[in-house]
Amino acid sequence: MQSTPSGAGDYAGSGDLNTVKADLPTRFRAHAQVMERHGRSPLSVALMQGAADDLEKGGIVAELYTGVPLPAGQAPALRLLAALHRLVLSGEAPDLAAYYPSMGGNEPPEGAWKVAEVTLRAHAAEIGAVIRRGVQTNEPGRSAVLFGVLLWIADRYRRPVRLLEIGASAGLNLLAENFAYRSSGALLGDPDSALVFEGPWVSTPVDDPADAQEHLTVIERRGCDIAPIDATSRDGQLALLSYIWPDEPKRLARMRAALEVAEEHPPLVDDAPASPWLRQVLAERQRSTVQLVWQSVFAQYLTSEDRDELTVTMEAAGKLATDDVPLVWARMEPSTDPLKGFGVSAICWPGGEETLLARSGDHGPPVRWTNA
Ligand SMILES: C[S@@+](CC[C@H](N)C(=O)[O-])C[C@H]1O[C@@H](n2cnc3c(N)ncnc32)[C@H](O)[C@@H]1O
């Protein structure tokens, strides 16, 4: 399967973290507006707008969300969209499937809400269960970012890497080395992979990626999540596919290819919250290795207390870092400036200096490395 840049431009995510005082219909509409502005998923936009109207009328969506805690950043509209997509993908909502390109449907999105509303009423219990869970996306496109970060680390430190991912979901990005990346005529990563990224980078993370790859050895890859998904189970696969916008066929194909790779290399994701897990795994450090802590689109799903605890945990671990066992905390998160897409940065200890490595799309490509 081949994956090309989506042309995501500078879409900076749902923006839901900035909705501290907004009511639910406003949050749905704000998410729909930002997607519409960037030409993303007309079906999702139509469904979010229909749901916002329904919330204002006190309809089925309002009933389903009653009593569900939704702090800012939780992107509540994504939960409803995933719940509907899951029903469609599992064949339980054939009328609605007519609007879902992911199931071959081609009805215009404008008519989808009426059918979705009927579907929500018919499957309220199942939908309610998904809505109560947090957002469980796992976007393998972000491996195009992580693989570049790994090359940057290999080039800089020239020693084996322990890859430790927090908020890993199903751990598909722990497989970054098992995917292939075509860049400036070279095929990096695993050339036999079922998932090939075609030109995911604008510029390169290091001057000579092929040389950096020669120095890249990942000796351990492990993640944690408070609700890990098993990418090798049917239920887990359905959950992962359901979070992808139904009218983005390239992303669906990319996910299916990543799931094929995961069957061969099942990712290891521990069921644990980030900070306690990090304290434990970082203490298991080995001589002459780099400890890389990686996170993508994760911070907004934490409470402010959890975010503070994570900073304290990483700074404490940073103080123990040495030239022999350096620590890197690399993050891909929405930029605070919505015009700048997603920022990819790394804090390196000893020292604790932060470097902006790249700007990327929300799902990875196109990745613009600052090295250029
Ligand atoms: C939006 S998903 C992103 C998943 C993955 N990093 C990616 O980029 O595809 C956020 C993930 O963070 C997890 N999560 C939320 N709070 C957490 C915590 N305190 N510790 C560990 N994982 C957490 C969620 O369960 C979810 O799988």
Short mmCIF file of C-alpha atoms and ligand atoms in Angstrom, two decimals:
data_model
loop_
_atom_site.label_atom_id
_atom_site.label_comp_id
_atom_site.label_asym_id
_atom_site.label_seq_id
_atom_site.Cartn_x
_atom_site.Cartn_y
_atom_site.Cartn_z
CA MET A 1 0.00 0.00 0.00
CA GLN A 2 1.31 3.43 -0.83
CA SER A 3 0.67 6.55 1.16
CA THR A 4 1.16 10.06 -0.16
CA PRO A 5 1.05 13.45 1.57
CA SER A 6 -2.57 14.35 2.34
CA GLY A 7 -2.15 18.03 1.64
CA ALA A 8 -3.33 18.69 5.17
CA GLY A 9 -1.73 22.10 5.07
CA ASP A 10 -1.66 23.68 8.47
CA TYR A 11 -4.73 22.06 10.01
CA ALA A 12 -3.97 22.18 13.73
CA GLY A 13 -6.45 19.66 15.08
CA SER A 14 -9.85 20.10 16.68
CA GLY A 15 -8.85 23.17 18.71
CA ASP A 16 -10.96 21.64 21.49
CA LEU A 17 -8.33 22.44 24.12
CA ASN A 18 -9.32 26.11 23.77
CA THR A 19 -12.98 25.48 24.64
CA VAL A 20 -12.80 25.72 28.42
CA LYS A 21 -16.08 27.58 28.85
CA ALA A 22 -17.88 26.57 25.66
CA ASP A 23 -21.03 24.45 25.65
CA LEU A 24 -21.23 21.19 23.73
CA PRO A 25 -22.99 22.48 20.56
CA THR A 26 -20.36 25.23 20.29
CA ARG A 27 -17.57 22.64 20.59
CA PHE A 28 -19.15 20.48 17.88
CA ARG A 29 -19.57 23.50 15.59
CA ALA A 30 -16.05 24.79 16.24
CA HIS A 31 -14.58 21.39 15.32
CA ALA A 32 -16.75 21.23 12.18
CA GLN A 33 -15.73 24.75 11.17
CA VAL A 34 -12.00 24.12 11.46
CA MET A 35 -12.35 20.95 9.39
CA GLU A 36 -14.46 22.70 6.79
CA ARG A 37 -11.95 25.52 6.54
CA HIS A 38 -9.27 23.00 5.70
CA GLY A 39 -11.45 21.00 3.30
CA ARG A 40 -11.45 17.90 5.50
CA SER A 41 -14.07 15.16 5.60
CA PRO A 42 -17.35 16.71 4.36
CA LEU A 43 -19.28 13.77 5.83
CA SER A 44 -17.84 14.34 9.32
CA VAL A 45 -18.56 18.07 9.02
CA ALA A 46 -22.20 17.38 8.07
CA LEU A 47 -22.62 14.95 10.96
CA MET A 48 -21.04 17.32 13.49
CA GLN A 49 -23.32 20.16 12.35
CA GLY A 50 -26.39 17.90 12.55
CA ALA A 51 -25.35 16.77 16.02
CA ALA A 52 -24.84 20.39 17.15
CA ASP A 53 -28.40 21.26 16.08
CA ASP A 54 -29.67 18.14 17.86
CA LEU A 55 -27.82 19.08 21.05
CA GLU A 56 -29.45 22.51 21.02
CA LYS A 57 -32.90 20.93 20.65
CA GLY A 58 -32.20 18.48 23.51
CA GLY A 59 -32.46 15.50 21.11
CA ILE A 60 -30.83 12.06 21.14
CA VAL A 61 -27.27 13.42 21.12
CA ALA A 62 -28.03 15.52 24.20
CA GLU A 63 -29.44 12.39 25.88
CA LEU A 64 -26.38 10.33 24.98
CA TYR A 65 -23.91 12.90 26.38
CA THR A 66 -25.83 13.51 29.60
CA GLY A 67 -23.52 12.93 32.57
CA VAL A 68 -20.43 12.24 30.43
CA PRO A 69 -17.43 14.22 31.74
CA LEU A 70 -15.90 16.15 28.83
CA PRO A 71 -13.11 18.51 29.91
CA ALA A 72 -11.69 20.81 27.23
CA GLY A 73 -9.41 18.94 24.84
CA GLN A 74 -11.41 15.70 24.83
CA ALA A 75 -12.73 16.34 21.29
CA PRO A 76 -16.25 15.07 22.10
CA ALA A 77 -17.43 15.13 18.48
CA LEU A 78 -14.82 12.50 17.57
CA ARG A 79 -16.41 10.06 20.00
CA LEU A 80 -19.82 10.34 18.31
CA LEU A 81 -18.33 10.04 14.83
CA ALA A 82 -16.34 6.96 15.84
CA ALA A 83 -19.40 5.34 17.41
CA LEU A 84 -21.40 5.81 14.21
CA HIS A 85 -18.53 4.69 11.96
CA ARG A 86 -18.05 1.57 14.07
CA LEU A 87 -21.70 0.57 13.55
CA VAL A 88 -21.39 1.19 9.82
CA LEU A 89 -18.14 -0.79 9.48
CA SER A 90 -19.57 -3.72 11.40
CA GLY A 91 -22.57 -3.88 9.04
CA GLU A 92 -25.12 -2.90 11.70
CA ALA A 93 -26.28 0.32 10.03
CA PRO A 94 -26.81 -0.41 6.32
CA ASP A 95 -29.00 2.66 5.70
CA LEU A 96 -26.34 4.96 7.07
CA ALA A 97 -23.61 3.05 5.19
CA ALA A 98 -25.01 4.50 1.95
CA TYR A 99 -23.35 7.81 2.99
CA TYR A 100 -20.03 6.24 4.02
CA PRO A 101 -17.35 6.03 1.29
CA SER A 102 -15.46 3.65 3.62
CA MET A 103 -18.25 1.13 2.88
CA GLY A 104 -18.68 2.06 -0.78
CA GLY A 105 -21.49 4.57 -0.10
CA ASN A 106 -21.78 7.65 -2.31
CA GLU A 107 -24.90 9.49 -1.14
CA PRO A 108 -24.24 13.23 -0.62
CA PRO A 109 -23.26 14.08 3.00
CA GLU A 110 -26.07 16.65 3.37
CA GLY A 111 -28.63 13.87 3.82
CA ALA A 112 -26.59 11.86 6.33
CA TRP A 113 -27.69 13.47 9.58
CA LYS A 114 -31.38 12.40 9.30
CA VAL A 115 -30.34 8.76 8.91
CA ALA A 116 -27.67 9.09 11.61
CA GLU A 117 -30.27 10.35 14.06
CA VAL A 118 -32.45 7.26 13.47
CA THR A 119 -29.34 5.06 13.85
CA LEU A 120 -28.42 6.74 17.14
CA ARG A 121 -31.87 6.03 18.55
CA ALA A 122 -31.81 2.42 17.40
CA HIS A 123 -28.34 1.73 18.88
CA ALA A 124 -28.33 4.08 21.87
CA ALA A 125 -26.76 1.59 24.29
CA GLU A 126 -23.81 0.70 22.03
CA ILE A 127 -23.25 4.33 21.05
CA GLY A 128 -23.43 5.43 24.68
CA ALA A 129 -20.67 2.97 25.60
CA VAL A 130 -18.29 4.38 22.95
CA ILE A 131 -19.10 7.96 23.92
CA ARG A 132 -18.08 7.22 27.51
CA ARG A 133 -14.60 6.13 26.37
CA GLY A 134 -11.83 8.61 25.58
CA VAL A 135 -10.68 9.25 22.01
CA GLN A 136 -8.77 6.17 20.93
CA THR A 137 -7.24 7.11 17.62
CA ASN A 138 -3.95 5.62 16.58
CA GLU A 139 -2.60 7.26 13.45
CA PRO A 140 0.23 5.35 11.77
CA GLY A 141 0.93 8.37 9.55
CA ARG A 142 2.67 9.85 12.58
CA SER A 143 5.36 7.22 12.11
CA ALA A 144 6.64 9.39 9.26
CA VAL A 145 7.47 11.89 12.01
CA LEU A 146 8.78 9.39 14.55
CA PHE A 147 11.02 7.64 12.02
CA GLY A 148 12.67 10.98 11.19
CA VAL A 149 13.12 11.66 14.92
CA LEU A 150 14.80 8.25 15.27
CA LEU A 151 17.19 9.12 12.42
CA TRP A 152 17.96 12.47 14.05
CA ILE A 153 18.78 10.67 17.31
CA ALA A 154 20.88 8.01 15.56
CA ASP A 155 22.81 10.75 13.78
CA ARG A 156 23.33 12.79 16.93
CA TYR A 157 24.15 10.08 19.49
CA ARG A 158 25.32 7.03 17.49
CA ARG A 159 24.17 4.57 20.12
CA PRO A 160 21.26 2.14 20.55
CA VAL A 161 17.83 3.56 21.37
CA ARG A 162 15.13 2.49 23.81
CA LEU A 163 11.86 3.71 22.28
CA LEU A 164 9.25 4.41 24.98
CA GLU A 165 5.88 5.77 23.85
CA ILE A 166 3.31 7.30 26.20
CA GLY A 167 -0.36 7.36 25.13
CA ALA A 168 0.50 4.73 22.52
CA SER A 169 -3.11 3.53 21.95
CA ALA A 170 -2.54 0.31 19.92
CA GLY A 171 1.18 1.01 19.56
CA LEU A 172 1.15 1.23 15.75
CA ASN A 173 3.77 3.97 15.83
CA LEU A 174 6.10 1.70 17.79
CA LEU A 175 6.37 -0.04 14.40
CA ALA A 176 7.90 3.04 12.75
CA GLU A 177 10.98 1.06 11.70
CA ASN A 178 8.79 -1.64 10.14
CA PHE A 179 7.30 0.78 7.61
CA ALA A 180 9.04 2.12 4.49
CA TYR A 181 9.64 5.77 3.56
CA ARG A 182 10.60 6.99 0.11
CA SER A 183 12.57 10.20 0.31
CA SER A 184 14.74 11.84 -2.37
CA GLY A 185 14.96 8.57 -4.30
CA ALA A 186 15.99 6.44 -1.29
CA LEU A 187 13.76 3.82 0.32
CA LEU A 188 14.31 3.94 4.06
CA GLY A 189 12.90 1.77 6.85
CA ASP A 190 11.77 -1.75 5.92
CA PRO A 191 11.72 -1.90 2.09
CA ASP A 192 9.45 -4.99 2.20
CA SER A 193 6.82 -3.35 4.40
CA ALA A 194 3.12 -3.49 3.54
CA LEU A 195 3.07 0.25 4.32
CA VAL A 196 5.14 2.55 2.12
CA PHE A 197 5.09 6.33 2.65
CA GLU A 198 5.68 8.04 -0.68
CA GLY A 199 7.55 11.33 -0.18
CA PRO A 200 6.28 12.03 3.35
CA TRP A 201 8.97 14.63 4.01
CA VAL A 202 9.66 18.11 2.71
CA SER A 203 13.43 18.29 3.31
CA THR A 204 15.04 15.64 5.53
CA PRO A 205 15.54 15.22 9.29
CA VAL A 206 19.33 14.87 8.85
CA ASP A 207 21.70 15.66 6.00
CA ASP A 208 22.21 12.00 5.09
CA PRO A 209 19.21 9.86 6.13
CA ALA A 210 20.68 6.66 4.65
CA ASP A 211 23.85 7.10 6.70
CA ALA A 212 21.82 7.86 9.86
CA GLN A 213 19.81 4.70 9.26
CA GLU A 214 23.07 2.72 9.29
CA HIS A 215 23.56 3.94 12.85
CA LEU A 216 19.99 3.27 13.99
CA THR A 217 19.42 0.33 16.34
CA VAL A 218 16.26 0.24 18.41
CA ILE A 219 16.91 -2.27 21.18
CA GLU A 220 13.55 -1.95 22.89
CA ARG A 221 10.18 -0.54 21.89
CA ARG A 222 7.40 -0.40 24.36
CA GLY A 223 4.42 1.82 25.07
CA CYS A 224 1.76 2.52 27.66
CA ASP A 225 -1.84 3.64 27.50
CA ILE A 226 -4.71 3.89 29.99
CA ALA A 227 -6.89 1.96 27.52
CA PRO A 228 -4.62 0.02 25.16
CA ILE A 229 -6.12 -1.39 21.97
CA ASP A 230 -5.10 -4.82 20.71
CA ALA A 231 -4.28 -4.17 17.04
CA THR A 232 -4.34 -7.91 16.31
CA SER A 233 -7.94 -8.49 17.52
CA ARG A 234 -11.03 -7.93 15.35
CA ASP A 235 -12.55 -5.67 17.96
CA GLY A 236 -9.36 -3.62 18.21
CA GLN A 237 -9.07 -3.32 14.43
CA LEU A 238 -12.68 -2.14 14.18
CA ALA A 239 -12.04 0.47 16.87
CA LEU A 240 -8.94 1.76 15.07
CA LEU A 241 -10.70 1.97 11.70
CA SER A 242 -13.74 3.66 13.25
CA TYR A 243 -11.69 6.70 14.31
CA ILE A 244 -10.66 7.42 10.73
CA TRP A 245 -12.81 9.83 8.79
CA PRO A 246 -14.89 7.67 6.43
CA ASP A 247 -14.20 9.79 3.35
CA GLU A 248 -10.39 9.64 3.62
CA PRO A 249 -9.67 6.42 1.71
CA LYS A 250 -5.89 6.87 1.77
CA ARG A 251 -5.86 6.95 5.55
CA LEU A 252 -8.10 3.90 5.73
CA ALA A 253 -5.76 2.03 3.37
CA ARG A 254 -2.78 3.20 5.43
CA MET A 255 -4.40 1.88 8.60
CA ARG A 256 -5.18 -1.48 6.97
CA ALA A 257 -1.55 -1.77 5.83
CA ALA A 258 -0.30 -0.87 9.31
CA LEU A 259 -2.59 -3.50 10.84
CA GLU A 260 -1.06 -6.07 8.48
CA VAL A 261 2.40 -5.13 9.79
CA ALA A 262 1.10 -5.28 13.39
CA GLU A 263 -0.08 -8.87 12.83
CA GLU A 264 3.53 -9.77 12.09
CA HIS A 265 5.06 -7.59 14.83
CA PRO A 266 2.46 -7.21 17.62
CA PRO A 267 3.27 -3.98 19.49
CA LEU A 268 3.82 -4.16 23.24
CA VAL A 269 1.59 -1.63 25.06
CA ASP A 270 1.28 -1.77 28.83
CA ASP A 271 -2.01 -0.86 30.47
CA ALA A 272 -0.78 2.04 32.62
CA PRO A 273 -0.94 5.82 33.00
CA ALA A 274 2.06 7.70 31.62
CA SER A 275 3.93 9.13 34.61
CA PRO A 276 4.09 6.08 36.93
CA TRP A 277 4.96 3.91 33.93
CA LEU A 278 7.76 6.26 32.88
CA ARG A 279 9.22 6.33 36.37
CA GLN A 280 9.42 2.54 36.27
CA VAL A 281 10.74 2.00 32.73
CA LEU A 282 13.20 4.88 32.76
CA ALA A 283 14.73 3.43 35.95
CA GLU A 284 15.49 0.24 33.97
CA ARG A 285 18.02 2.16 31.85
CA GLN A 286 20.94 0.40 30.26
CA ARG A 287 24.49 1.61 29.77
CA SER A 288 25.41 3.36 26.52
CA THR A 289 21.86 3.74 25.22
CA VAL A 290 19.62 6.68 24.42
CA GLN A 291 16.26 6.71 26.19
CA LEU A 292 13.67 8.20 23.83
CA VAL A 293 10.28 9.12 25.26
CA TRP A 294 7.85 9.78 22.40
CA GLN A 295 4.35 11.17 22.45
CA SER A 296 1.99 12.30 19.68
CA VAL A 297 -1.35 14.09 20.04
CA PHE A 298 -1.44 13.10 23.68
CA ALA A 299 -1.13 16.16 25.95
CA GLN A 300 -4.64 17.46 25.35
CA TYR A 301 -6.16 14.24 26.70
CA LEU A 302 -4.45 14.66 30.09
CA THR A 303 -5.86 16.55 33.05
CA SER A 304 -3.78 19.61 33.98
CA GLU A 305 -2.58 17.68 37.08
CA ASP A 306 -1.44 14.79 34.86
CA ARG A 307 0.33 17.21 32.53
CA ASP A 308 2.17 18.78 35.46
CA GLU A 309 3.09 15.35 36.85
CA LEU A 310 4.49 14.36 33.45
CA THR A 311 6.69 17.45 33.31
CA VAL A 312 7.97 16.81 36.84
CA THR A 313 8.61 13.13 35.99
CA MET A 314 10.56 13.99 32.86
CA GLU A 315 12.58 16.75 34.50
CA ALA A 316 13.51 14.40 37.37
CA ALA A 317 14.56 11.73 34.85
CA GLY A 318 16.47 14.42 32.93
CA LYS A 319 18.57 15.15 35.99
CA LEU A 320 19.72 11.52 36.00
CA ALA A 321 20.66 11.56 32.30
CA THR A 322 24.37 11.36 31.47
CA ASP A 323 26.46 11.59 28.31
CA ASP A 324 26.50 7.77 28.38
CA VAL A 325 22.70 7.44 28.84
CA PRO A 326 21.10 10.59 27.40
CA LEU A 327 17.36 11.18 27.58
CA VAL A 328 15.27 12.68 24.76
CA TRP A 329 11.62 13.71 25.14
CA ALA A 330 10.20 14.11 21.64
CA ARG A 331 6.68 15.42 21.17
CA MET A 332 4.37 15.94 18.23
CA GLU A 333 1.54 18.16 19.40
CA PRO A 334 -0.77 20.84 17.95
CA SER A 335 0.96 24.23 17.87
CA THR A 336 -0.41 26.94 20.12
CA ASP A 337 -0.52 29.10 16.98
CA PRO A 338 -3.30 27.47 14.90
CA LEU A 339 -1.67 28.73 11.70
CA LYS A 340 1.40 26.59 12.29
CA GLY A 341 -0.06 23.07 12.18
CA PHE A 342 1.66 20.58 14.45
CA GLY A 343 5.05 21.12 16.07
CA VAL A 344 7.63 18.37 16.55
CA SER A 345 10.19 19.17 19.22
CA ALA A 346 12.81 17.38 21.32
CA ILE A 347 14.17 18.19 24.76
CA CYS A 348 17.56 16.57 25.26
CA TRP A 349 19.22 15.84 28.61
CA PRO A 350 21.82 16.36 29.97
CA GLY A 351 21.30 20.03 29.37
CA GLY A 352 17.55 20.14 28.83
CA GLU A 353 17.68 22.32 25.70
CA GLU A 354 14.65 22.12 23.39
CA THR A 355 14.93 21.95 19.60
CA LEU A 356 12.11 22.42 17.10
CA LEU A 357 12.68 19.55 14.68
CA ALA A 358 9.75 19.89 12.30
CA ARG A 359 6.27 21.06 11.53
CA SER A 360 3.87 18.43 10.32
CA GLY A 361 0.28 17.72 9.36
CA ASP A 362 -2.07 16.38 12.04
CA HIS A 363 -1.69 12.85 10.73
CA GLY A 364 2.00 13.13 9.91
CA PRO A 365 2.85 13.94 6.26
CA PRO A 366 3.82 16.37 4.98
CA VAL A 367 6.65 16.72 7.51
CA ARG A 368 8.74 19.88 7.07
CA TRP A 369 12.04 19.34 8.86
CA THR A 370 13.78 22.41 10.15
CA ASN A 371 17.13 20.84 9.28
CA ALA A 372 16.76 22.12 5.68
C1 LIG B 1 -5.51 10.77 20.54
S1 LIG B 1 -4.84 9.26 21.10
C2 LIG B 1 -3.25 9.32 20.31
C3 LIG B 1 -2.62 7.96 20.19
C4 LIG B 1 -1.25 7.92 19.52
N1 LIG B 1 -0.29 8.64 20.31
C5 LIG B 1 -1.27 8.46 18.12
O1 LIG B 1 -0.71 9.55 17.88
O2 LIG B 1 -1.83 7.82 17.23
C6 LIG B 1 -4.47 9.61 22.79
C7 LIG B 1 -4.19 8.36 23.61
O3 LIG B 1 -3.78 8.75 24.92
C8 LIG B 1 -4.28 7.80 25.85
N2 LIG B 1 -4.23 8.39 27.20
C9 LIG B 1 -5.01 9.37 27.72
N3 LIG B 1 -4.61 9.69 28.99
C10 LIG B 1 -3.55 8.89 29.28
C11 LIG B 1 -2.66 8.75 30.39
N4 LIG B 1 -2.83 9.48 31.51
N5 LIG B 1 -1.65 7.86 30.31
C12 LIG B 1 -1.49 7.09 29.21
N6 LIG B 1 -2.30 7.17 28.13
C13 LIG B 1 -3.30 8.06 28.14
C14 LIG B 1 -5.67 7.51 25.32
O4 LIG B 1 -6.20 6.31 25.85
C15 LIG B 1 -5.40 7.45 23.81
O5 LIG B 1 -5.09 6.16 23.38
#
